[in-house]
Amino acid sequence: MEKPVEMAAGTAGMAEAAESSKNFIEQEIEKDLAEGVYDHVQTRFPPEPNGYLHIGHAKSILLNYGLAKKYGGKFNFRFDDTNPTKEKTEFVESIIEDVKWLGADFEDRLFFASDYFETMYECAVLLIKKGKAFVCDLSADEIKAYRGDFTTPGKESPYRNRSVEENLKLFEEMKEGKYADGEKVLRAKIDMASPNINMRDPVIYRVAHMTHHNTGDKWCIYPMYDFAHPIEDAVEHITHSICTLEFEDHRPLYDWVVRECEFENPPRQIEFAKLYLTNVVTGKRYIKKLVEDGIVDGWDDPRLVSIAALRRRGYTPESIQKFVDLVGVAKANSSVDYALLEYCIREDLKLKKPRMMAVLDPVKLVIDNYPEGQTEMLTVPNNTENEELGSRQVPFSRVLYIEREDFMEEPPKKYFRLFPGNEVRLFGAYFVTCTGCEKDADGNVTVVHATYDPETKSGSGFIGRKVKGTIHWVSVPTAEKVECRLYENIVDEEKGKLNEDGTLNLNPNSLTVLKNCYVEPALKDAKAYDSFQFMRSGYFCVDSKDSTENAPVFNRIVSLKSSFRLEK
Ligand code: ATP
Ligand code: MG
């Protein structure tokens, strides 16, 4: 490509970058708008209420919502509830909560595909009248056998040439409940020799004497997904029906249905690759087993990546949006590193959350020259990188909790924390010099001793000398004892996700419960979903299930550092 002339170089380059940063779906939409195929953009998220949503669905939700917003269009939220066997109201409610939480604003456009059963039925009748659908008496096994495969063409059903009148009568009888499940089906009459197996006279309606969560016992025939879905899109004037790659081979059938059912300005389907994450379990089958075996604490266990679990763990909608943006949309399936999700939540919380002091593995530090019984309030900044978060008062006294790992009797090289004779800074307070420790009969350190230098008070402008280490602390008389939970990935892909017998190879360290943690008194009133940075230990969120009043349980969302770096 030729280089743009000097003066315009900057802007031309930028425009080019913007153009190439458009994903392939955006490019298709813009082409459609430019060519007048559509004069508006309308997208949708169409979950089947048969389980909880996970991070992959979040991608689909934010992608569809984002496209509608970007092109001044609308985003519909529709339950694809055409299959009465697997669907439950519990899932409908959790899915609505998740979509709202993610911030995908569907305004007043929450729909149920089952509300269109009448229209679907009319479409089927229209197809019969046009000679494009027929009632077939073959059994499910026979239909399968007649279908052929990639190398053999299918064989036509002996019922394929029934008259329109006969088909109308039989279909009516199917609807009236004259036939048992599986006795008769309605099939599209397309092409049994088509190289695309989906086009070989697919079943479009079946008999199922079942109660539907929305329509009750009104219907005993139900439309098949491939027939129902394009009609749902068309009824709602969806323009771009965005779905995942496994539906690519179904697109010719999608187009056939909207064309033959004579919808004006029919929608078009565009496929993208599903999102997969490393080191997590997304398959509904596996999650169900983990729940049933009591290995995880429900669908919202913080080690899972259902949206409910991510919310409980402390992920924010903003962090998930950032993640989805960074991952982008692709046409080929691949797995994204879990560490990218962690990077996104760290980036989101870094400047937003106060940095509190919490000691997870406590040992006492006694400052022998500090007045006994005295408590002074120290002012500490809430976030040293963001002044806007202001400051708070933290009580300081003679006896403190510090992390056990912040003291060593015999330190290795480059250990800058407490050891006999060494001076460190207590964050927001004073310099202290370690004078020794006490031990129990087994040689475990029980108390660390130190002296402080009153001249070194934080904020006093002291510049006399420097120390290499800063440690955090919590004053014992006012400390709150809390439970903290630390997590690791539930499976480790490097060690193999599955065992030889097909069961999950679970990480035995995926959950560590610490019951003797001490935090500043300010954290006592933390509410469910509140999150904080605990200095040096990571970001923590108040558990929404197991916290009680004045006794918060903290879930570690993510540690402060990882080896992961976003390539710039
Ligand atoms: P099932 O496992 O039962 O097939 P599903 O994951 O396909 O379920 P649906 O409720 O049918 O769930 O999905 C709703 C929408 O979410 C669909 O448009 C689907 O393509 C999309 N979707 C599902 N999984 C992912 C994923 N991993 N990445 C991106 N989009 C996804
Ligand atoms: Mg599905």
Coordinates of C-alpha atoms and ligand atoms in Angstrom, one line a residue:
M1 CA 0.0 0.0 0.0
E2 CA 1.2 3.5 -0.9
K3 CA 2.2 5.8 2.0
P4 CA -0.2 8.7 2.5
V5 CA 1.2 12.2 1.9
E6 CA 3.1 13.7 4.8
M7 CA 0.4 16.1 6.1
A8 CA -2.5 13.7 6.1
A9 CA -0.4 10.9 7.4
G10 CA -1.6 11.1 11.0
T11 CA -5.3 11.2 10.4
A12 CA -5.2 8.8 7.4
G13 CA -3.4 6.3 9.6
M14 CA -5.9 6.8 12.4
A15 CA -8.8 6.3 10.1
E16 CA -7.2 3.2 8.7
A17 CA -6.7 1.8 12.2
A18 CA -10.3 2.6 13.1
E19 CA -11.5 0.9 9.9
S20 CA -9.4 -2.2 10.5
S21 CA -10.3 -2.4 14.2
K22 CA -13.9 -2.8 13.1
N23 CA -14.8 -6.4 13.6
F24 CA -16.3 -8.5 10.7
I25 CA -19.8 -8.2 12.1
E26 CA -19.6 -4.4 12.2
Q27 CA -18.3 -4.4 8.7
E28 CA -21.2 -6.5 7.5
I29 CA -23.7 -4.3 9.3
E30 CA -22.2 -1.1 7.8
K31 CA -22.3 -2.7 4.4
D32 CA -26.0 -3.6 4.8
L33 CA -26.8 0.0 6.0
A34 CA -24.9 1.5 3.1
E35 CA -26.5 -0.7 0.5
G36 CA -30.0 -0.1 2.0
V37 CA -30.6 -3.7 2.8
Y38 CA -31.8 -2.4 6.2
D39 CA -32.5 1.1 7.4
H40 CA -32.0 0.3 11.1
V41 CA -30.2 -2.2 13.3
Q42 CA -32.0 -4.5 15.7
T43 CA -30.3 -7.3 17.5
R44 CA -31.3 -9.7 20.2
F45 CA -30.1 -12.1 22.9
P46 CA -32.2 -15.3 22.7
P47 CA -31.3 -17.7 25.6
E48 CA -33.0 -20.9 26.2
P49 CA -34.1 -21.0 29.9
N50 CA -32.5 -24.3 30.6
G51 CA -29.6 -23.3 32.8
Y52 CA -27.6 -20.4 34.2
L53 CA -25.8 -18.0 31.9
H54 CA -22.0 -18.1 31.8
I55 CA -19.2 -15.9 30.6
G56 CA -19.8 -17.0 27.0
H57 CA -23.3 -15.8 27.2
A58 CA -22.1 -12.5 28.6
K59 CA -20.1 -12.1 25.5
S60 CA -23.1 -12.7 23.3
I61 CA -25.2 -10.3 25.4
L62 CA -22.7 -7.5 25.3
L63 CA -21.9 -8.0 21.7
N64 CA -25.5 -7.8 20.6
Y65 CA -26.3 -4.9 22.9
G66 CA -23.1 -3.1 21.9
L67 CA -23.9 -3.4 18.2
A68 CA -27.4 -2.0 18.7
K69 CA -26.1 0.9 20.7
K70 CA -23.3 1.6 18.3
Y71 CA -25.6 1.9 15.3
G72 CA -28.5 3.7 17.1
G73 CA -30.6 0.6 17.0
K74 CA -32.5 -1.6 19.5
F75 CA -31.6 -4.6 21.5
N76 CA -34.3 -7.2 22.3
F77 CA -34.1 -9.8 25.0
R78 CA -36.1 -12.9 24.1
F79 CA -36.5 -16.3 25.8
D80 CA -36.3 -19.0 23.3
D81 CA -38.7 -21.2 25.2
T82 CA -40.1 -23.4 22.5
N83 CA -38.9 -26.7 24.0
P84 CA -41.1 -27.5 27.1
T85 CA -38.9 -30.4 28.3
K86 CA -35.9 -28.6 29.8
E87 CA -37.2 -25.2 30.7
K88 CA -37.8 -23.8 34.1
T89 CA -39.0 -20.6 35.6
E90 CA -36.1 -20.6 38.0
F91 CA -33.8 -20.1 35.0
V92 CA -35.9 -17.4 33.5
E93 CA -35.5 -15.4 36.7
S94 CA -31.8 -15.9 37.0
I95 CA -31.2 -15.0 33.4
I96 CA -33.2 -11.7 33.6
E97 CA -31.2 -10.8 36.7
D98 CA -27.9 -11.5 34.9
V99 CA -28.8 -9.5 31.7
K100 CA -29.9 -6.5 33.8
W101 CA -26.7 -6.7 35.9
L102 CA -24.5 -6.7 32.8
G103 CA -26.2 -3.4 31.9
A104 CA -27.6 -4.6 28.5
D105 CA -30.7 -2.3 28.4
F106 CA -33.5 -4.0 26.6
E107 CA -36.0 -1.2 27.8
D108 CA -39.5 -2.7 27.5
R109 CA -38.5 -5.4 25.0
L110 CA -38.5 -8.6 27.0
F111 CA -40.2 -11.3 24.9
F112 CA -41.0 -15.0 25.0
A113 CA -40.8 -17.0 21.9
S114 CA -43.8 -19.0 23.2
D115 CA -45.9 -15.9 22.7
Y116 CA -45.5 -16.4 19.0
F117 CA -46.7 -20.0 18.9
E118 CA -49.9 -18.8 17.0
T119 CA -47.8 -17.1 14.4
M120 CA -45.5 -20.1 14.0
Y121 CA -48.6 -22.3 13.6
E122 CA -49.9 -19.9 10.9
C123 CA -46.5 -20.0 9.1
A124 CA -46.7 -23.8 9.1
V125 CA -50.1 -23.8 7.6
L126 CA -48.9 -21.3 4.9
L127 CA -46.1 -23.7 4.0
I128 CA -48.5 -26.6 3.7
K129 CA -50.8 -24.5 1.5
K130 CA -47.8 -23.6 -0.7
G131 CA -46.9 -27.3 -1.0
K132 CA -43.7 -26.7 1.0
A133 CA -44.5 -28.8 4.1
F134 CA -46.0 -32.2 4.6
V135 CA -47.1 -34.4 7.5
C136 CA -44.9 -37.5 7.8
D137 CA -45.7 -40.8 9.6
L138 CA -42.2 -42.1 9.6
S139 CA -40.7 -42.8 13.1
A140 CA -37.8 -40.8 14.4
D141 CA -35.4 -43.7 13.6
E142 CA -36.8 -44.1 10.1
I143 CA -36.5 -40.3 9.4
K144 CA -32.9 -40.6 10.5
A145 CA -32.2 -43.6 8.3
Y146 CA -33.8 -41.9 5.3
R147 CA -31.8 -38.8 5.8
G148 CA -28.5 -40.2 4.5
D149 CA -25.2 -38.7 5.4
F150 CA -22.4 -36.6 4.0
T151 CA -21.7 -39.2 1.3
T152 CA -25.1 -40.6 0.6
P153 CA -28.1 -38.5 -0.5
G154 CA -31.3 -38.9 1.5
K155 CA -34.3 -40.9 0.4
E156 CA -37.7 -39.3 0.1
S157 CA -40.4 -40.1 2.6
P158 CA -43.3 -42.1 1.2
Y159 CA -45.6 -39.5 2.7
R160 CA -43.9 -36.6 0.9
N161 CA -46.5 -36.3 -1.8
R162 CA -49.6 -36.1 0.3
S163 CA -52.1 -33.5 -1.0
V164 CA -52.4 -30.1 0.5
E165 CA -55.8 -30.9 1.8
E166 CA -54.7 -34.1 3.5
N167 CA -51.7 -32.3 5.0
L168 CA -53.9 -29.5 6.3
K169 CA -56.4 -32.0 7.9
L170 CA -53.6 -34.1 9.5
F171 CA -51.7 -31.1 10.8
E172 CA -55.0 -29.8 12.3
E173 CA -55.5 -33.2 13.9
M174 CA -51.9 -33.1 15.3
K175 CA -52.8 -29.8 16.9
E176 CA -56.0 -31.1 18.3
G177 CA -54.2 -33.9 20.1
K178 CA -55.3 -36.9 18.0
Y179 CA -51.9 -38.3 17.8
A180 CA -49.4 -39.6 20.4
D181 CA -45.9 -38.1 20.8
G182 CA -43.8 -39.2 17.8
E183 CA -46.6 -40.6 15.8
K184 CA -46.6 -37.8 13.2
V185 CA -44.4 -34.8 12.4
L186 CA -44.6 -31.9 10.1
R187 CA -41.6 -31.6 7.7
A188 CA -40.5 -28.9 5.4
K189 CA -40.4 -30.1 1.8
I190 CA -37.0 -28.9 0.5
D191 CA -34.5 -31.3 -1.0
M192 CA -33.5 -34.8 0.1
A193 CA -30.5 -34.7 -2.2
S194 CA -29.1 -31.4 -0.8
P195 CA -25.4 -31.6 0.2
N196 CA -26.5 -29.8 3.3
I197 CA -28.2 -32.4 5.6
N198 CA -30.1 -29.6 7.4
M199 CA -32.0 -29.1 4.1
R200 CA -33.2 -32.7 3.7
D201 CA -36.8 -32.2 4.6
P202 CA -36.2 -31.2 8.2
V203 CA -38.8 -31.7 10.9
I204 CA -40.5 -28.4 11.8
Y205 CA -43.2 -29.4 14.2
R206 CA -43.6 -32.4 16.5
V207 CA -46.3 -33.7 18.8
A208 CA -45.4 -33.4 22.5
H209 CA -48.1 -33.8 25.1
M210 CA -46.4 -31.6 27.7
T211 CA -47.1 -28.7 29.9
H212 CA -45.2 -25.6 28.9
H213 CA -44.0 -23.1 31.6
N214 CA -45.7 -20.2 29.8
T215 CA -48.6 -21.6 27.6
G216 CA -49.6 -24.5 29.9
D217 CA -51.6 -27.1 28.1
K218 CA -52.7 -24.9 25.3
W219 CA -50.5 -26.7 22.7
C220 CA -49.5 -30.3 22.2
I221 CA -47.5 -29.5 19.1
Y222 CA -44.2 -27.6 19.4
P223 CA -42.1 -26.0 16.6
M224 CA -38.5 -27.2 16.2
Y225 CA -35.7 -24.7 16.9
D226 CA -34.6 -24.3 13.3
F227 CA -38.1 -23.3 12.2
A228 CA -39.0 -21.3 15.3
H229 CA -35.9 -19.2 15.6
P230 CA -36.0 -17.4 12.2
I231 CA -39.7 -16.7 12.7
E232 CA -39.0 -15.2 16.2
D233 CA -36.4 -12.9 14.7
A234 CA -38.6 -11.9 11.8
V235 CA -41.6 -11.2 14.0
E236 CA -39.5 -8.8 16.1
H237 CA -38.0 -7.1 13.0
I238 CA -34.5 -8.2 13.9
T239 CA -32.1 -7.2 11.2
H240 CA -28.9 -9.1 12.3
S241 CA -29.4 -12.4 14.0
I242 CA -26.0 -13.0 15.5
C243 CA -25.3 -16.6 16.7
T244 CA -22.4 -18.9 17.3
L245 CA -20.6 -21.0 14.6
E246 CA -22.4 -24.3 15.1
F247 CA -25.3 -22.7 13.3
E248 CA -23.4 -21.8 10.2
D249 CA -24.7 -25.0 8.4
H250 CA -28.2 -24.1 9.5
R251 CA -28.1 -20.7 7.8
P252 CA -29.6 -21.9 4.4
L253 CA -32.6 -23.3 6.4
Y254 CA -32.9 -20.0 8.3
D255 CA -33.0 -18.2 5.0
W256 CA -35.5 -20.7 3.5
V257 CA -37.9 -20.3 6.5
V258 CA -38.0 -16.5 6.4
R259 CA -38.3 -16.4 2.6
E260 CA -41.0 -19.1 2.3
C261 CA -43.0 -17.7 5.2
E262 CA -42.9 -14.5 3.2
F263 CA -41.6 -12.1 5.8
E264 CA -40.9 -8.6 4.5
N265 CA -37.4 -7.4 5.1
P266 CA -36.2 -10.7 6.6
P267 CA -33.3 -10.8 9.1
R268 CA -30.0 -12.3 8.2
Q269 CA -27.9 -14.6 10.3
I270 CA -24.2 -13.9 11.1
E271 CA -22.1 -16.4 13.0
F272 CA -19.1 -15.8 15.3
A273 CA -16.9 -18.2 17.4
K274 CA -17.9 -19.2 20.9
L275 CA -15.8 -17.9 23.8
Y276 CA -13.9 -20.5 25.7
L277 CA -11.8 -19.9 28.8
T278 CA -8.8 -21.9 30.0
N279 CA -8.9 -23.6 33.5
V280 CA -12.6 -23.2 34.1
V281 CA -15.6 -25.5 33.7
T282 CA -18.4 -24.2 31.5
G283 CA -20.2 -27.3 30.4
K284 CA -23.6 -27.5 32.0
R285 CA -23.2 -31.3 32.4
Y286 CA -20.0 -30.9 34.4
I287 CA -21.2 -28.0 36.5
K288 CA -24.4 -29.9 37.4
K289 CA -22.3 -32.8 38.6
L290 CA -20.1 -30.6 40.7
V291 CA -23.2 -29.1 42.3
E292 CA -24.8 -32.5 42.9
D293 CA -21.6 -34.0 44.4
G294 CA -21.4 -31.0 46.7
I295 CA -17.9 -30.1 45.4
V296 CA -19.1 -26.6 44.7
D297 CA -21.7 -24.6 46.6
G298 CA -24.3 -24.2 43.9
W299 CA -24.3 -22.6 40.4
D300 CA -23.0 -19.4 41.9
D301 CA -19.9 -20.9 43.6
P302 CA -17.2 -18.3 43.2
R303 CA -14.9 -20.8 41.4
L304 CA -17.4 -21.1 38.5
V305 CA -17.8 -18.7 35.6
S306 CA -21.5 -18.5 35.5
I307 CA -22.5 -14.8 35.6
A308 CA -24.0 -15.4 39.0
A309 CA -20.7 -16.8 40.2
L310 CA -18.6 -14.0 38.8
R311 CA -20.9 -11.5 40.5
R312 CA -20.6 -13.3 43.8
R313 CA -16.9 -13.5 43.4
G314 CA -16.7 -9.7 43.0
Y315 CA -16.4 -9.2 39.2
T316 CA -18.0 -6.0 38.0
P317 CA -20.1 -5.6 34.8
E318 CA -17.4 -3.1 33.7
S319 CA -14.6 -5.7 34.0
I320 CA -16.6 -8.2 31.9
Q321 CA -17.3 -5.5 29.3
K322 CA -13.6 -4.8 29.2
F323 CA -12.8 -8.5 28.8
V324 CA -15.3 -8.9 26.0
D325 CA -13.8 -5.9 24.2
L326 CA -10.3 -7.2 24.5
V327 CA -11.2 -10.6 23.3
G328 CA -13.1 -9.3 20.2
V329 CA -15.1 -11.4 17.9
A330 CA -13.5 -14.1 15.8
K331 CA -14.6 -16.6 13.2
A332 CA -12.5 -19.5 14.5
N333 CA -12.9 -21.2 17.9
S334 CA -10.1 -20.7 20.4
S335 CA -9.6 -20.5 24.2
V336 CA -8.8 -17.3 26.0
D337 CA -6.4 -17.3 29.0
Y338 CA -8.3 -17.0 32.3
A339 CA -5.6 -14.6 33.3
L340 CA -7.0 -12.0 30.9
L341 CA -10.3 -12.0 32.9
E342 CA -8.2 -11.4 36.1
Y343 CA -6.3 -8.6 34.4
C344 CA -9.6 -6.9 33.6
I345 CA -11.0 -7.0 37.1
R346 CA -7.7 -5.7 38.5
E347 CA -7.6 -2.8 36.1
D348 CA -11.3 -2.0 36.9
L349 CA -10.8 -2.0 40.6
K350 CA -7.4 -0.4 40.9
L351 CA -8.4 3.2 41.1
K352 CA -12.0 2.7 42.3
K353 CA -11.5 0.8 45.5
P354 CA -10.0 1.8 48.9
R355 CA -6.9 0.0 50.0
M356 CA -7.6 -1.4 53.4
M357 CA -5.4 -3.3 55.9
A358 CA -6.3 -6.9 56.6
V359 CA -4.1 -9.6 58.1
L360 CA -4.8 -13.0 56.8
D361 CA -2.3 -15.1 58.7
P362 CA -1.8 -13.2 62.0
V363 CA 1.0 -13.0 64.5
K364 CA 1.2 -10.3 67.2
L365 CA 3.6 -7.5 67.1
V366 CA 4.2 -5.7 70.4
I367 CA 5.8 -2.2 70.3
D368 CA 7.4 -2.2 73.7
N369 CA 8.1 1.5 74.0
Y370 CA 4.6 2.6 73.0
P371 CA 2.3 3.7 75.9
E372 CA 0.2 0.8 77.2
G373 CA -3.6 1.4 76.9
Q374 CA -3.2 4.2 74.3
T375 CA -5.0 4.3 71.0
E376 CA -4.3 7.0 68.5
M377 CA -6.2 7.6 65.3
L378 CA -4.0 7.9 62.2
T379 CA -5.1 9.3 58.9
V380 CA -4.3 7.1 56.0
P381 CA -5.1 7.7 52.3
N382 CA -7.7 5.4 50.9
N383 CA -5.9 4.9 47.6
T384 CA -2.4 6.2 47.1
E385 CA -3.0 6.3 43.3
N386 CA -6.3 8.1 43.5
E387 CA -6.5 11.1 45.9
E388 CA -10.2 11.5 45.1
L389 CA -11.0 8.6 47.3
G390 CA -10.0 10.6 50.3
S391 CA -8.6 9.3 53.6
R392 CA -9.8 7.5 56.7
Q393 CA -8.9 7.1 60.3
V394 CA -7.3 3.9 61.5
P395 CA -6.7 3.1 65.1
F396 CA -3.1 2.4 66.2
S397 CA -1.9 0.9 69.5
R398 CA 0.8 -1.0 71.3
V399 CA -0.2 -4.4 70.1
L400 CA -0.8 -5.1 66.5
Y401 CA -1.5 -8.0 64.2
I402 CA 0.9 -8.4 61.3
E403 CA 1.3 -11.2 58.7
R404 CA 3.3 -14.1 59.9
E405 CA 5.4 -14.0 56.8
D406 CA 6.4 -10.5 57.5
F407 CA 8.7 -11.6 60.3
M408 CA 11.7 -14.0 60.0
E409 CA 14.1 -14.8 62.7
E410 CA 16.8 -15.8 60.2
P411 CA 16.0 -13.9 57.0
P412 CA 17.3 -14.9 53.6
K413 CA 19.0 -12.3 51.4
K414 CA 16.8 -9.5 50.1
Y415 CA 14.3 -10.0 52.8
F416 CA 13.4 -6.4 53.8
R417 CA 10.7 -7.1 56.3
L418 CA 11.0 -7.7 60.1
F419 CA 13.9 -9.5 61.5
P420 CA 16.0 -8.8 64.6
G421 CA 17.7 -5.5 64.3
N422 CA 15.9 -4.4 61.1
E423 CA 13.7 -1.3 60.7
V424 CA 10.6 -1.2 58.6
R425 CA 7.7 1.2 58.0
L426 CA 4.3 0.3 59.4
F427 CA 2.0 1.7 56.6
G428 CA 0.5 5.0 57.6
A429 CA 2.1 4.9 61.1
Y430 CA 5.7 4.8 62.3
F431 CA 9.1 3.1 61.7
V432 CA 9.6 0.2 64.0
T433 CA 12.8 -1.8 64.7
C434 CA 12.5 -5.4 65.5
T435 CA 14.0 -6.4 68.8
G436 CA 13.2 -10.2 68.9
C437 CA 10.4 -12.7 69.3
E438 CA 8.8 -15.2 71.7
K439 CA 8.2 -18.8 70.8
D440 CA 6.1 -21.7 72.0
A441 CA 7.5 -25.1 73.1
D442 CA 7.4 -26.2 69.4
G443 CA 9.5 -23.3 68.3
N444 CA 6.6 -21.4 66.6
V445 CA 6.8 -17.7 66.8
T446 CA 4.0 -16.4 69.0
V447 CA 4.9 -12.7 69.5
V448 CA 7.2 -10.4 67.7
H449 CA 8.7 -7.4 69.6
A450 CA 9.8 -4.0 68.3
T451 CA 10.3 -0.4 69.3
Y452 CA 9.1 2.6 67.4
D453 CA 10.6 6.0 66.7
P454 CA 7.9 8.7 67.4
E455 CA 9.8 11.1 65.1
T456 CA 8.9 9.0 62.1
K457 CA 5.2 9.4 62.2
S458 CA 3.7 9.2 58.7
G459 CA 2.7 12.6 57.3
S460 CA 5.0 14.4 59.7
G461 CA 7.5 15.2 57.0
F462 CA 10.3 13.0 58.5
I463 CA 13.2 12.6 56.1
G464 CA 15.9 11.5 58.5
R465 CA 16.4 8.0 57.0
K466 CA 14.8 5.5 54.7
V467 CA 13.7 1.9 55.1
K468 CA 13.3 -0.7 52.5
G469 CA 10.2 -2.5 53.7
T470 CA 6.6 -1.4 54.4
I471 CA 4.2 -3.7 56.0
H472 CA 0.5 -3.5 56.9
W473 CA -1.0 -4.1 60.3
V474 CA -4.2 -4.1 62.3
S475 CA -4.5 -2.8 65.9
V476 CA -5.5 -5.7 68.2
P477 CA -8.0 -4.0 70.5
T478 CA -10.2 -2.8 67.7
A479 CA -9.6 -5.6 65.1
E480 CA -12.5 -7.4 63.5
K481 CA -12.1 -11.1 63.1
V482 CA -13.4 -12.3 59.8
E483 CA -13.3 -15.2 57.4
C484 CA -11.5 -14.9 54.1
R485 CA -11.7 -17.4 51.2
L486 CA -9.0 -17.8 48.7
Y487 CA -9.5 -19.4 45.4
E488 CA -7.5 -21.1 42.7
N489 CA -8.8 -22.4 39.4
I490 CA -11.0 -25.4 39.8
V491 CA -9.1 -27.3 37.1
D492 CA -5.5 -26.9 35.9
E493 CA -5.3 -27.5 32.2
E494 CA -1.5 -28.0 32.2
K495 CA -2.1 -31.0 34.4
G496 CA -5.0 -32.2 32.2
K497 CA -8.6 -31.1 32.5
L498 CA -10.0 -34.6 32.5
N499 CA -8.9 -37.9 34.2
E500 CA -8.7 -41.0 32.2
D501 CA -12.2 -42.1 33.2
G502 CA -13.6 -38.8 31.8
T503 CA -14.2 -37.2 35.2
L504 CA -12.8 -33.7 35.9
N505 CA -9.3 -33.6 37.3
L506 CA -10.0 -31.2 40.1
N507 CA -7.5 -28.9 41.7
P508 CA -7.5 -29.9 45.4
N509 CA -6.5 -26.3 46.4
S510 CA -9.3 -24.5 44.6
L511 CA -10.6 -23.3 47.9
T512 CA -8.8 -22.2 51.1
V513 CA -10.9 -21.0 54.0
L514 CA -9.1 -18.7 56.5
K515 CA -11.1 -18.3 59.6
N516 CA -8.7 -16.1 61.7
C517 CA -8.2 -13.0 59.6
Y518 CA -8.2 -9.6 61.2
V519 CA -9.4 -6.4 59.5
E520 CA -9.7 -2.8 60.3
P521 CA -12.9 -1.9 62.2
A522 CA -14.1 0.1 59.2
L523 CA -14.7 -3.2 57.4
K524 CA -17.2 -4.4 59.9
D525 CA -20.1 -2.8 58.2
A526 CA -19.2 -3.9 54.7
K527 CA -22.2 -5.1 52.8
A528 CA -22.7 -7.9 50.3
Y529 CA -20.9 -7.2 47.0
D530 CA -18.8 -4.4 48.5
S531 CA -15.2 -4.8 47.4
F532 CA -11.9 -3.6 48.6
Q533 CA -8.2 -3.9 48.0
F534 CA -6.6 -5.6 51.0
M535 CA -3.0 -4.2 50.8
R536 CA -0.6 -6.7 49.4
S537 CA -3.1 -9.6 49.4
G538 CA -5.5 -8.8 46.6
Y539 CA -9.0 -7.6 45.9
F540 CA -11.8 -9.0 48.1
C541 CA -15.5 -8.9 47.9
V542 CA -18.1 -9.5 50.6
D543 CA -19.8 -12.8 50.0
S544 CA -23.5 -12.4 49.3
K545 CA -24.5 -15.8 50.5
D546 CA -22.6 -16.5 53.7
S547 CA -22.0 -13.1 55.3
T548 CA -24.2 -12.2 58.2
E549 CA -24.7 -8.8 59.9
N550 CA -21.5 -7.5 61.3
A551 CA -19.7 -10.8 60.2
P552 CA -18.7 -10.3 56.6
V553 CA -17.1 -13.2 54.7
F554 CA -14.6 -12.0 52.1
N555 CA -14.0 -13.7 48.8
R556 CA -10.7 -13.0 47.2
I557 CA -11.5 -11.9 43.7
V558 CA -8.0 -11.8 42.5
S559 CA -4.5 -11.4 43.8
L560 CA -2.6 -8.2 43.1
K561 CA -0.1 -9.4 40.6
S562 CA 0.2 -12.0 38.0
S563 CA 2.7 -13.0 35.4
F564 CA 0.1 -12.0 32.8
R565 CA 0.9 -8.9 30.7
L566 CA -1.4 -7.5 28.1
E567 CA 0.6 -7.1 24.9
K568 CA 0.4 -3.5 23.8
Ligands
ATP1 P1 -26.7 -25.3 25.3 O1 -25.4 -25.6 25.9 O2 -27.9 -25.7 26.0 O3 -26.7 -25.4 23.8 P2 -26.2 -22.5 24.8 O4 -24.9 -22.3 25.6 O5 -26.1 -22.6 23.3 O6 -26.8 -23.7 25.5 P3 -28.4 -20.7 24.6 O7 -29.3 -20.3 25.7 O8 -29.0 -21.5 23.4 O9 -27.3 -21.5 25.3 O10 -27.6 -19.5 24.1 C1 -28.0 -18.2 24.0 C2 -27.1 -17.4 23.1 O11 -25.8 -17.4 23.7 C3 -27.0 -18.1 21.8 O12 -27.1 -17.0 20.8 C4 -25.6 -18.7 21.8 O13 -25.0 -18.7 20.5 C5 -24.8 -17.8 22.7 N1 -23.7 -18.5 23.3 C6 -23.8 -19.6 24.0 N2 -22.6 -20.0 24.4 C7 -21.7 -19.1 24.0 C8 -20.3 -18.9 24.1 N3 -19.5 -19.8 24.8 N4 -19.7 -17.8 23.5 C9 -20.5 -16.9 22.9 N5 -21.8 -17.0 22.8 C10 -22.4 -18.1 23.3
MG2 MG -28.5 -23.7 22.7

